[in-house]
């Protein structure tokens, strides 16, 4: 399947002029018929939720499959479900009008960030009520992902920002690439004011995160020393005292994305238990990854099966009305979630966590340290400050501003950017 789609991508510019059509038209036509059977097969794999005494964990919440099946399905349905879409505005003005066949990891990135925005503005316990008028915060969140060029996290924005990460529009992404793109796009979302951190080198540095989430504190002068200089945030110059008047002023809500490789061609079984523990944490945003040729958004597990939302369904693009409202049924998965054995997971993943407050982050750190002392191999290292064995910006003669930090991360990105294995 992957080889077929790659051939379509390479032949679009070659054969589109022969047929006298635009490249985007040729691409959409070819991918539509190449993936028709694929979409149909995905629906055939859906099974009802199993009757089992094993606990069901979904994004930090525990359920019983025997007595709480309706609650499980309601919780899954409340998650935002972003899938392939067709007939949206051409990306870049002349590019594809559908992401079928290439946008699955981009859609998974939308889902994990969408969960962060739900937690940020509505709370983890929020439930979607179909057919009812939704809260304004929910409408604003969904509008941020609508397939339009001016939406913060639209397929258009992700695909075009990916060009700066070396990915052409229509090219497949790996988990790290989409994490880096989301980090850059979140800067423009002044409503959510998220601090998005992508932890590289399998290492989470506590000091780096606290600098990011509390940039007005001067850590060089000691713990929690307030800088006397005003800082510019979201276009306004505000001192730390002014910010303290806001409820969340002393901490920018954190979205922590950790790209990981948990094996060579298959997941190392020593990582299975630590991976399960991640889904049990209340800060969990899930995992983006998948299996060869398919990216999925993993939201939990039951026994040795991972529970996930599958983006491989092509739906028509949705146009909001003037007041921003639109039918939202297609943005929620209303059938039992998909499942796969954890050993089928491709080892290249990105785990996500959300910390609304500093206390949430401190609690997450305590849980990670506890997991590290349990059986299995730690998936990543948690340290207080930058380890000396990790490279610094000076080695590459880079100054530590935002753009050079991104270049440094890409320089040391050991992720397999060929995320989908090319063989069948």
Steps between C-alpha positions, in 0.01 A plus 500: 500500500776742593692423182187559294439840660864598456478417129186713473682792663803469271294461184259787565726771361610271218160393368264781603603719201444206263134487598470878497399530867647673802734300722259525794214362287710207381617426855149502646366277221782246532498479879120470510505175306825371649362528855133416449545138603730600786235722662237229462722240664559724801128500580495121478755470782284669765388263775282545803679565827610175671338352810800477729585542865820686408482870588455740210722809511421801282706817538548467874156362584422142602184319391350153528408335172244288685302775672598829335491428128268794431731730695796374298329568171383844618855589602645383168229682305583823685853500360551703182530270197682649203501295182586539135286767333427581138386805304663758725678812376818415305799497733725789406246618245587241236575186702292197602133535595507173694751342737385145433799269480758732656353698791446232764785610729398864457148408611642310799694812592175695487334247729767506770509881498120513489494293820739752658267786409200313639688453829613862493163664444234240595673253730566128469153411635316693227258290295375564149120516465394419144224707347521773765637851483857481623695726732677796332840366607432173319395684183819708512712188543340323206532808280874496563520171306255564216652433158562863408824684450431751782424244773781467755545123469340420165642243261604803291706652781661171602589403142644842418690534827644155432681638199732672748569157650605365161165340412331577170124545495350156451797319656464263794604619847660320790393563862788739570432714195137556590602578859743767382236651271239516775752669726549776244130546425405528868700824523228675299213376721474792742167375638636172634845634595651154503865428567582213263825320572646223285747300708788373289770239555264288715551751780256727683682786672293647785687831502436553127128445545471732798684770307254454216188501715618779731710722270463803726691328780877543506636151574860621469454704817363212699180300521186702428676836491278747315668691221487877543490551126156493330457221246311512174233230478228480238593844373460679837765617744397381842692466822481196722284690750236574235502138390453383858152652495388222263410162642744315274754780473785317670489199268432471130311172443748242374464263208794261524571288193771234523609334173634154577632192328418190701688245292646441156238348272271383781419635845729367772281309745688661789323828414147358503425550870644855515295586190184373668582708808497813284133444413420467871628846591238777534724725291494259204418632154560161344750393237533562128661224299361193334603198306663474156309712245250634756512776762261481794415702810527268800288601798526202735523126543320192629709194578765483227293690244538868425185707446523755220318739271561437131523794256474277191148599405437763233218743578385817322647827623272710721436872453398689816217751490559869563464454876760222498254218567470190281394136526765332712390134496778407258763625748413234758544125459160352586585132459708277732867600489755300304747272676830335414749285689770715654775291336376617158588859586769660286784597739506863381247694709443830677341501846305805616418647840311809615574690821255780571692616808846474650359256756382279214851500357662425837256214549581368152872506581436302819300241307769466232766440765278237660448326165875507435553295814253233393554209265583570140732751340439873541382643167681827566717671759369767739771735629505824698738688269667454165738201520859574409508217245233669288619743238457873552436773247864613523623180333326598178569873549128561545347766720219366719209685339185328378608446140842361588348277765279349233802450274687332784210263563477408133877443487472237768167354392573128486140416420439285195348758275401205283239425767300269278703194394505475122444127474149357499 
